[in-house]
Tab-separated table of C-alpha atoms in Angstrom:
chain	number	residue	atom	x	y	z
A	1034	UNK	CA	16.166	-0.730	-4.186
A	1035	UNK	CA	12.916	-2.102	-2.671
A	1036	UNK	CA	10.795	-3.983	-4.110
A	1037	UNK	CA	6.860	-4.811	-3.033
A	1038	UNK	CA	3.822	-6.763	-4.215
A	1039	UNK	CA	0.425	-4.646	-3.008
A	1040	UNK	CA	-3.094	-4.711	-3.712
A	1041	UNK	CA	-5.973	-7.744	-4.559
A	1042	UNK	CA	-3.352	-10.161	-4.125
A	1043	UNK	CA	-2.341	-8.944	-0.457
A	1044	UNK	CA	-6.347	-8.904	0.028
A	1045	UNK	CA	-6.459	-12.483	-1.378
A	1046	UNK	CA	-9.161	-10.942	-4.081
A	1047	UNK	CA	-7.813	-12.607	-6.980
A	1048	UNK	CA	-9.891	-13.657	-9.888
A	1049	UNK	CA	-9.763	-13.664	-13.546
A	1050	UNK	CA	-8.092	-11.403	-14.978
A	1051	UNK	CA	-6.726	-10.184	-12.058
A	1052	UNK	CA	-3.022	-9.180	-12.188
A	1053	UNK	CA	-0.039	-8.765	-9.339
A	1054	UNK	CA	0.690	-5.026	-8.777
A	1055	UNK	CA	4.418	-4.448	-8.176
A	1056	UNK	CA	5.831	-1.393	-6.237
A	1057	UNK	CA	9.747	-0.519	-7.060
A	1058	UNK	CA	10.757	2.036	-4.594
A	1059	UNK	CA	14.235	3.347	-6.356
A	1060	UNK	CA	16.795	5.949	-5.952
A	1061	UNK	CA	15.708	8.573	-8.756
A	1062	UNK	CA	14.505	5.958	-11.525
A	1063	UNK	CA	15.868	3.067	-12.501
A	1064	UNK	CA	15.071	1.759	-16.342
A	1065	UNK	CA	15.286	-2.395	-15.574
A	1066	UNK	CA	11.702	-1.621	-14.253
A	1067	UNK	CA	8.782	-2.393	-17.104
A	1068	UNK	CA	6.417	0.627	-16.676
A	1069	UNK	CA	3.880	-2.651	-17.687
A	1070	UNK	CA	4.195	-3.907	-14.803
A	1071	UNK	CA	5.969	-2.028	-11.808
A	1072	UNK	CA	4.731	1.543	-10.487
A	1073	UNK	CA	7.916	2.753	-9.718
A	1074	UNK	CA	8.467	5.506	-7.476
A	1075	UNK	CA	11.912	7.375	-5.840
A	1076	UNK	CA	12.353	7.234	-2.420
A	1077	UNK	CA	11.463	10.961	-2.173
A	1078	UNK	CA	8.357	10.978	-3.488
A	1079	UNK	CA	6.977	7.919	-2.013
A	1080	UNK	CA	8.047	10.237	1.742
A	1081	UNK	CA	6.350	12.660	-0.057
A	1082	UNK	CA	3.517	11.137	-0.363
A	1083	UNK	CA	3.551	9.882	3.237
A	1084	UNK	CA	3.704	13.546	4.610
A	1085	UNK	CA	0.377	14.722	2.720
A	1086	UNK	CA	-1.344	11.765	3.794
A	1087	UNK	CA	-2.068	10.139	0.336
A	1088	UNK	CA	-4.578	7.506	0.079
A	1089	UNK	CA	-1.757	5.720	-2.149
A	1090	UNK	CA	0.749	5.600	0.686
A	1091	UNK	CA	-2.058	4.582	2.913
A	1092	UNK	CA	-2.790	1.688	1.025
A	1093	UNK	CA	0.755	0.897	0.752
A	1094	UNK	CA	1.385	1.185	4.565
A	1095	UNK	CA	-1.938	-0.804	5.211
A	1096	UNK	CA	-1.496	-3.611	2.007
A	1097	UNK	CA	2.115	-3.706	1.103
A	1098	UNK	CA	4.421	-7.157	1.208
A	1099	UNK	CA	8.015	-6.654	0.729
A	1100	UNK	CA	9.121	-8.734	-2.262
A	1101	UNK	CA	13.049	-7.700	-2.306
A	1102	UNK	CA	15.550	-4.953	-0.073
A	1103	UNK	CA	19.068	-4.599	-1.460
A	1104	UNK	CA	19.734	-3.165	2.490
A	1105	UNK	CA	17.593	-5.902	4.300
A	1106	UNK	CA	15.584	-3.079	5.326
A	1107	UNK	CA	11.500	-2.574	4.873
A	1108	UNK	CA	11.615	1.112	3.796
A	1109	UNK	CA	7.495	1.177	3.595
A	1110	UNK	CA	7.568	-0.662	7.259
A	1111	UNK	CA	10.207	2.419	8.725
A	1112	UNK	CA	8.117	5.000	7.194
A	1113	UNK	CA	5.337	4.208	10.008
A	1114	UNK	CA	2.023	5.503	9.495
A	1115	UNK	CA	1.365	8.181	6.701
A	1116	UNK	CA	-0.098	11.837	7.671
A	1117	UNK	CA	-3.818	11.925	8.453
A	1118	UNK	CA	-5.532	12.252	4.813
A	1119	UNK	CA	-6.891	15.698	4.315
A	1120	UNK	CA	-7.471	16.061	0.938
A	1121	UNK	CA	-11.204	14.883	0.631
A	1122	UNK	CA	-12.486	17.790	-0.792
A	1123	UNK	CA	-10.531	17.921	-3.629
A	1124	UNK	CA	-10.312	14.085	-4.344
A	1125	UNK	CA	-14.273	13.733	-4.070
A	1126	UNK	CA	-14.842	16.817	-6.493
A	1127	UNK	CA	-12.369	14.478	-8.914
A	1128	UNK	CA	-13.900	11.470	-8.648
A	1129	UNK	CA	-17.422	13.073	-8.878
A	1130	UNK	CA	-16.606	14.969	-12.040
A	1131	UNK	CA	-14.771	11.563	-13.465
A	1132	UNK	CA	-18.204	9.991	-12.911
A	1133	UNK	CA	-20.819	12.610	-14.220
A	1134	UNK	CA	-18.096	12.996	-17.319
A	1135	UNK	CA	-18.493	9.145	-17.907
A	1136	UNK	CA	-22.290	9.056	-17.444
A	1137	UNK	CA	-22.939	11.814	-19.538
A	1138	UNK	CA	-21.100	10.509	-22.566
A	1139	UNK	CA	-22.949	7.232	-21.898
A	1140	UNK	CA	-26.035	8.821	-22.103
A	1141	UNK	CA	-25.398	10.057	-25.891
A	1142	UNK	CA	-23.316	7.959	-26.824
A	1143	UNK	CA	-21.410	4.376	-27.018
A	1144	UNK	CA	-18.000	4.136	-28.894
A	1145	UNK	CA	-16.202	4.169	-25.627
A	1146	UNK	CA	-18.391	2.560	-23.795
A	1147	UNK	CA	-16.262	-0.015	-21.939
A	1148	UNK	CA	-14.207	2.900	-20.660
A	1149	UNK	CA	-16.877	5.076	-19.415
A	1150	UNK	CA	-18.111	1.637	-17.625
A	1151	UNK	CA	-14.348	1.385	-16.107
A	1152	UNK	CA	-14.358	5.242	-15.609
A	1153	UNK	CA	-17.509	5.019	-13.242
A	1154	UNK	CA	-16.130	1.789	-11.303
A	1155	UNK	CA	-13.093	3.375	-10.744
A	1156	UNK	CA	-14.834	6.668	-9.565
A	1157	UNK	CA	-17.091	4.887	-7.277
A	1158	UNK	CA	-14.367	2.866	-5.743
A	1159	UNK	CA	-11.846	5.702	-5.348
A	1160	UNK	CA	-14.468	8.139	-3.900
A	1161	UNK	CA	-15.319	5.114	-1.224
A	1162	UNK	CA	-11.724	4.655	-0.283
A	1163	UNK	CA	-11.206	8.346	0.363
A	1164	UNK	CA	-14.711	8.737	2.274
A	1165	UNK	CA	-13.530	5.638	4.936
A	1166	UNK	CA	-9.682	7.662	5.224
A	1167	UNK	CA	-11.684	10.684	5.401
A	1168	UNK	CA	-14.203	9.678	8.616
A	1169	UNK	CA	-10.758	7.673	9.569
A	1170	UNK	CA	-12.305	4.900	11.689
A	1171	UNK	CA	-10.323	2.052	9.248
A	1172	UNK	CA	-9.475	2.202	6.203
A	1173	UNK	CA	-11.156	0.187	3.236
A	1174	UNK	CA	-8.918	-0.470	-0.171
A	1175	UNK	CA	-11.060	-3.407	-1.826
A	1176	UNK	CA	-12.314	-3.898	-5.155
A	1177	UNK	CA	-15.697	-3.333	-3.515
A	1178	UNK	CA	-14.703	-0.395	-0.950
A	1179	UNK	CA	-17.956	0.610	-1.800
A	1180	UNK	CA	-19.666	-2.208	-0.524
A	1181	UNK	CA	-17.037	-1.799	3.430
A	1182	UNK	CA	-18.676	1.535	4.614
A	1183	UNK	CA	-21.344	0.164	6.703
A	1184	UNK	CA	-24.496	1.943	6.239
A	1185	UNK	CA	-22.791	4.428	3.788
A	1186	UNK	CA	-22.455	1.141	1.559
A	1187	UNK	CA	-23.703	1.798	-2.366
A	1188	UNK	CA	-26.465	-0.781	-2.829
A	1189	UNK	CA	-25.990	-1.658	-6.293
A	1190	UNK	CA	-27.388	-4.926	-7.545
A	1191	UNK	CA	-25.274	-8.056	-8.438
A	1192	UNK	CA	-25.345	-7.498	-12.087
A	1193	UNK	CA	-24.800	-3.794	-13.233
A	1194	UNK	CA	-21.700	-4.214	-10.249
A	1195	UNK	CA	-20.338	-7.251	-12.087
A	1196	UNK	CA	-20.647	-5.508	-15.460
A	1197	UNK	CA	-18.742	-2.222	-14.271
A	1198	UNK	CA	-15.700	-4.949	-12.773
A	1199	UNK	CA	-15.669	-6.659	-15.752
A	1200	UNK	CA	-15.530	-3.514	-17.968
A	1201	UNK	CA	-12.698	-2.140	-15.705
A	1202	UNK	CA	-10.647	-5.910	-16.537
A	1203	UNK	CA	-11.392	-5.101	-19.632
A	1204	UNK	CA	-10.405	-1.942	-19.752
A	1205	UNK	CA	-6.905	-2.700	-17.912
A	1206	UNK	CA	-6.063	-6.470	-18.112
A	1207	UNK	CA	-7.703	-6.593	-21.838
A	1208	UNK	CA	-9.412	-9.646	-20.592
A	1209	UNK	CA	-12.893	-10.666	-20.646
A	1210	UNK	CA	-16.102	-10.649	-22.483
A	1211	UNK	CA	-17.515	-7.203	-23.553
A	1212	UNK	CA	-20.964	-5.919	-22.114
A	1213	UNK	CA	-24.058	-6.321	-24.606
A	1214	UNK	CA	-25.785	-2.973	-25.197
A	1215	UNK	CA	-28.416	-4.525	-22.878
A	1216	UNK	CA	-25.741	-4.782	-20.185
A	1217	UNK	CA	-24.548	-1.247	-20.651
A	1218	UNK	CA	-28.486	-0.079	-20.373
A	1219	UNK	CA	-29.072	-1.847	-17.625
A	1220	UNK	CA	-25.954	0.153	-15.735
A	1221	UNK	CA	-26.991	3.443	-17.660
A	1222	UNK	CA	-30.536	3.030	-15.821
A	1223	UNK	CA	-28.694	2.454	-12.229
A	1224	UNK	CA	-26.337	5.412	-12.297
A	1225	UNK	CA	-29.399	7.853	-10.981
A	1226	UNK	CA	-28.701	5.526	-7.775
A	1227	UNK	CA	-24.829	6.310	-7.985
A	1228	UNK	CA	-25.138	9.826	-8.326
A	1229	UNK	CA	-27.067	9.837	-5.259
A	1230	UNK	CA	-25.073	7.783	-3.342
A	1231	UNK	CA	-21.918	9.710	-4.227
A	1232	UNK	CA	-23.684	12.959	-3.546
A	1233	UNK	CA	-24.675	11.717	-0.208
A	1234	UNK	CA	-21.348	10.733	0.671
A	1235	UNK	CA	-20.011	14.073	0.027
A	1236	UNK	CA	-22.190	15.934	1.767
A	1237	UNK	CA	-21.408	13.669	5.081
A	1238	UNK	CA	-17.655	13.649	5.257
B	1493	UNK	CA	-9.904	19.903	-13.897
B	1494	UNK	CA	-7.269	17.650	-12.297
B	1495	UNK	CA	-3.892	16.001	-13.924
B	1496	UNK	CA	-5.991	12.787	-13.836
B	1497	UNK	CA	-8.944	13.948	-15.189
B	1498	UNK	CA	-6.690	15.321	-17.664
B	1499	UNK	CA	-5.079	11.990	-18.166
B	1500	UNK	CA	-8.338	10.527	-18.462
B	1501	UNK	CA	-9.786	12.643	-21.102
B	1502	UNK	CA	-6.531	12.092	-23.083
B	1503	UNK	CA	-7.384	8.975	-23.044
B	1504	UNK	CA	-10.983	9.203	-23.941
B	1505	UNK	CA	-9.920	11.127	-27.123
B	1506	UNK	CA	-7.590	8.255	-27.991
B	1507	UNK	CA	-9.862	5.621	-27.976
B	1508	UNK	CA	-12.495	7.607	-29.721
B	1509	UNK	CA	-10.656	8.566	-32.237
B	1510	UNK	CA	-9.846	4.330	-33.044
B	1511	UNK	CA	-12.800	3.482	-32.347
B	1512	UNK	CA	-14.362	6.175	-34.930
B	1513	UNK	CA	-13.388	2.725	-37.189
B	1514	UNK	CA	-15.443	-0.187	-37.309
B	1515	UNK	CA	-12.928	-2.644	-36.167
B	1516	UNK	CA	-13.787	-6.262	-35.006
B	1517	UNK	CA	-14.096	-5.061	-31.355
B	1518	UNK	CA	-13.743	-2.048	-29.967
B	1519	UNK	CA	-10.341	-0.904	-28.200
B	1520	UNK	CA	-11.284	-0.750	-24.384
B	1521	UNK	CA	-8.602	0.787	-22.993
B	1522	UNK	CA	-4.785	1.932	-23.310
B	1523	UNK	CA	-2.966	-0.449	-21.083
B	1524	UNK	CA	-0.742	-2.707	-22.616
B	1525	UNK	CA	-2.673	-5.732	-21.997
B	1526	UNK	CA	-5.960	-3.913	-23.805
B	1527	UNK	CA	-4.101	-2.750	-26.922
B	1528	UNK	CA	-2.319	-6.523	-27.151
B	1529	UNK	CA	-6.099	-8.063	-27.710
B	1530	UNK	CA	-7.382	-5.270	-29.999
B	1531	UNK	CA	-4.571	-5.936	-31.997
B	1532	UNK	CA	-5.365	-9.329	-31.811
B	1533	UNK	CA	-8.960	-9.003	-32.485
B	1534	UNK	CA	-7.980	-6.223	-35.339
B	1535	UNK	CA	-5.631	-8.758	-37.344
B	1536	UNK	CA	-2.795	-6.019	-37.187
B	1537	UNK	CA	0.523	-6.879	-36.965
B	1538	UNK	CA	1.810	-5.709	-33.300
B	1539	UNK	CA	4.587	-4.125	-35.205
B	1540	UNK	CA	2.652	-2.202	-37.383
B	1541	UNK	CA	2.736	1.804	-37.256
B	1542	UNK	CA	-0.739	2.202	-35.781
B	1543	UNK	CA	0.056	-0.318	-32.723
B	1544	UNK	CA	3.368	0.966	-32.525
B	1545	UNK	CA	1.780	4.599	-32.075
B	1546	UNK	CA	-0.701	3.201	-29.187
B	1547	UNK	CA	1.904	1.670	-27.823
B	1548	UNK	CA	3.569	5.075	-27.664
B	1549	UNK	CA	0.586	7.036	-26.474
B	1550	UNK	CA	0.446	4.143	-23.565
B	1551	UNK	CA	4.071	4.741	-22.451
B	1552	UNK	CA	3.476	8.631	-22.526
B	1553	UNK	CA	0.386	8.800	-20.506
B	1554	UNK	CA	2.239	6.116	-18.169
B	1555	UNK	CA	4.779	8.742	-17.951
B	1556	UNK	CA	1.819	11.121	-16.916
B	1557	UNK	CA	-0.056	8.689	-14.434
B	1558	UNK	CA	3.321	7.965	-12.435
B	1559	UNK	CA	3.570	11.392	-11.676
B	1560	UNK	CA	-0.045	11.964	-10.981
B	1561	UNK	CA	1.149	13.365	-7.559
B	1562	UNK	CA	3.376	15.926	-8.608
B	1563	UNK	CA	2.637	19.682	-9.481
B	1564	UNK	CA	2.571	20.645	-12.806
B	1565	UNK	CA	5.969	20.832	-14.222
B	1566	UNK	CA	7.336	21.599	-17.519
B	1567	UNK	CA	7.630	17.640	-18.205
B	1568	UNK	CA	3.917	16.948	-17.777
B	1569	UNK	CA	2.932	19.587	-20.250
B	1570	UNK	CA	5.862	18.344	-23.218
B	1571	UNK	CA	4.623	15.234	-22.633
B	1572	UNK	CA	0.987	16.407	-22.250
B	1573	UNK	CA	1.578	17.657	-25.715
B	1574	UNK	CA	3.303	14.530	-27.103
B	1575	UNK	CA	0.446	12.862	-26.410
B	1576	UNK	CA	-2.085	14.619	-28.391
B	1577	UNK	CA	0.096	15.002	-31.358
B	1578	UNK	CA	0.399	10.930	-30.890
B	1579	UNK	CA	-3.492	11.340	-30.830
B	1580	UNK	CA	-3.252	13.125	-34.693
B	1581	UNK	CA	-1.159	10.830	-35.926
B	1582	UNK	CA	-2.711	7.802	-35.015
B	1583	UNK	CA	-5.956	9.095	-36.646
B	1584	UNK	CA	-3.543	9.596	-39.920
B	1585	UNK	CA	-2.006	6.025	-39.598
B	1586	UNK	CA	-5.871	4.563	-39.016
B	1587	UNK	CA	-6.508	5.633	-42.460
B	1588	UNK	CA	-3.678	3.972	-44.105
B	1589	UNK	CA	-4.114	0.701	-42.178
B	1590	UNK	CA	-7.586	0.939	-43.781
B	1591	UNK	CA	-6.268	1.269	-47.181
């Protein structure tokens, strides 16, 4: 059993809110493990995921601490470096059609607005993390990876980027102070910007 | 579309379907931490049926999110399943929590 701490707190982006993420790497699964609070993964998949290139095992190999090793071993450390990441196509088209789902429900309507606000952080993040594996010079997994890619950065102004981070803490801490309707119309008039930027990204890589 | 836009959308319909109520706030998510405050913020008792049922829901499309990188298998689609009958009877428990 091997157990690893990953993520904002390995980036030292902790704020409010923010929570520890918590990697088990087990032999098949092991039920001691709160599904709350660890991802927990067998050792097979996690090789798995190494061989296809996954962003996730890239983050691990690039942002993982090892917490706990019943063997005194770092399993993530002796898998090396995962497989180059090849799977842009498919992960953009995902993340795009996460976004343009969100956006269009925002545009008719608001009963789930705080997760259509998460919905489009998270799709904007995850396509920038895949774009910076995908051109491969290094590797961004920040809160803002959007923000790391240089010149391909998303220039999105202070407030509708704090409102979409609060409304994914919101969305999966449960902490924080709900967007006015003003705030989500302020975001719903920015996304036009988004959808360019995320369009532009995909037709680069 | 994808498992996880599949995931997400089951999701979606979950919290639409609460949120079709006029509760004190509305419920922002399905992680544990997000159903603890609407609960909160809803005056229900975190045992009651209609928490106990998100809770469920939660657990189930946990179930589907850890194996996000795996093909489709005969587990994802039983529990794909579970989770929108969960969906149908939370709607049913909404309306007695109402009453």
């Amino acid at each position: 059993m091997h157990i690893y701490v990953y993520g904002s707190v390995c980036r030292g982006e902790v704020q409010p809110g923010s929570d520890v993420d918590m990697l088990a790497v087990v032999e098949g699964s092991d039920a001691r493990f709160d599904p709350a609070v660890f991802s927990q993964y067998a050792y097979s998949q996690l090789k798995e995921l190494w061989a296809e290139g996954n962003p996730f095992a890239w983050h691990l190999a690039q942002e993982s601490r090892l917490v706990f090793a019943d063997d005194g071993s770092d399993f993530v450390q002796e898998l090396g470096q995962p497989a180059r990441y090849r799977n842009w196509a498919a992960d953009s088209k995902k993340f795009y059609q996460l976004f343009l789902e969100a956006a269009d429900i925002l545009a008719v309507r608001r009963d789930t607005a705080v997760f259509e606000l998460a919905t489009i952080f998270l799709a904007v993040r995850n396509l920038a993390i895949c774009y910076s594996l995908d051109i491969g010079d290094s590797p961004v997994f920040s809160r803002r990876a959007f923000e790391g890619l240089g010149a391909d950065s998303l220039c999105l102004d202070a407030k509708s980027r704090r409102i979409l981070e609060d409304a994914r803490i919101l969305s999966t801490r449960g902490f924080g102070v709900p967007p006015s309707e003003g705030d989500v119309s302020a975001v719903v008039g920015r996304l036009s910007d988004v959808h360019r930027w995320m369009c532009a990204l995909m037709s680069k890589a | 579309m994808s498992e996880f836009g599949d995931r997400m959308r089951a999701q979606r319909r979950l919290l639409r379907a609460v949120n079709a109520n006029a509760w004190q706030e509305e419920l922002f998510g399905l992680s544990s931490q997000a159903i603890d405050r609407w609960a909160d913020r809803s005056g229900l008792n975190p045992e009651s049926e209609l928490v106990s049922l998100l809770r469920a829901a939660s657990n189930r499309l946990s179930f589907l999110a850890n194996r996000s990188q795996m093909q489709i298998t005969e587990d994802y689609r039983r529990v794909s399943d579970e989770v929108r009958n969960l969906t149908g009877e939370i709607q049913e428990a909404m309306g007695r929590a109402r009453h």
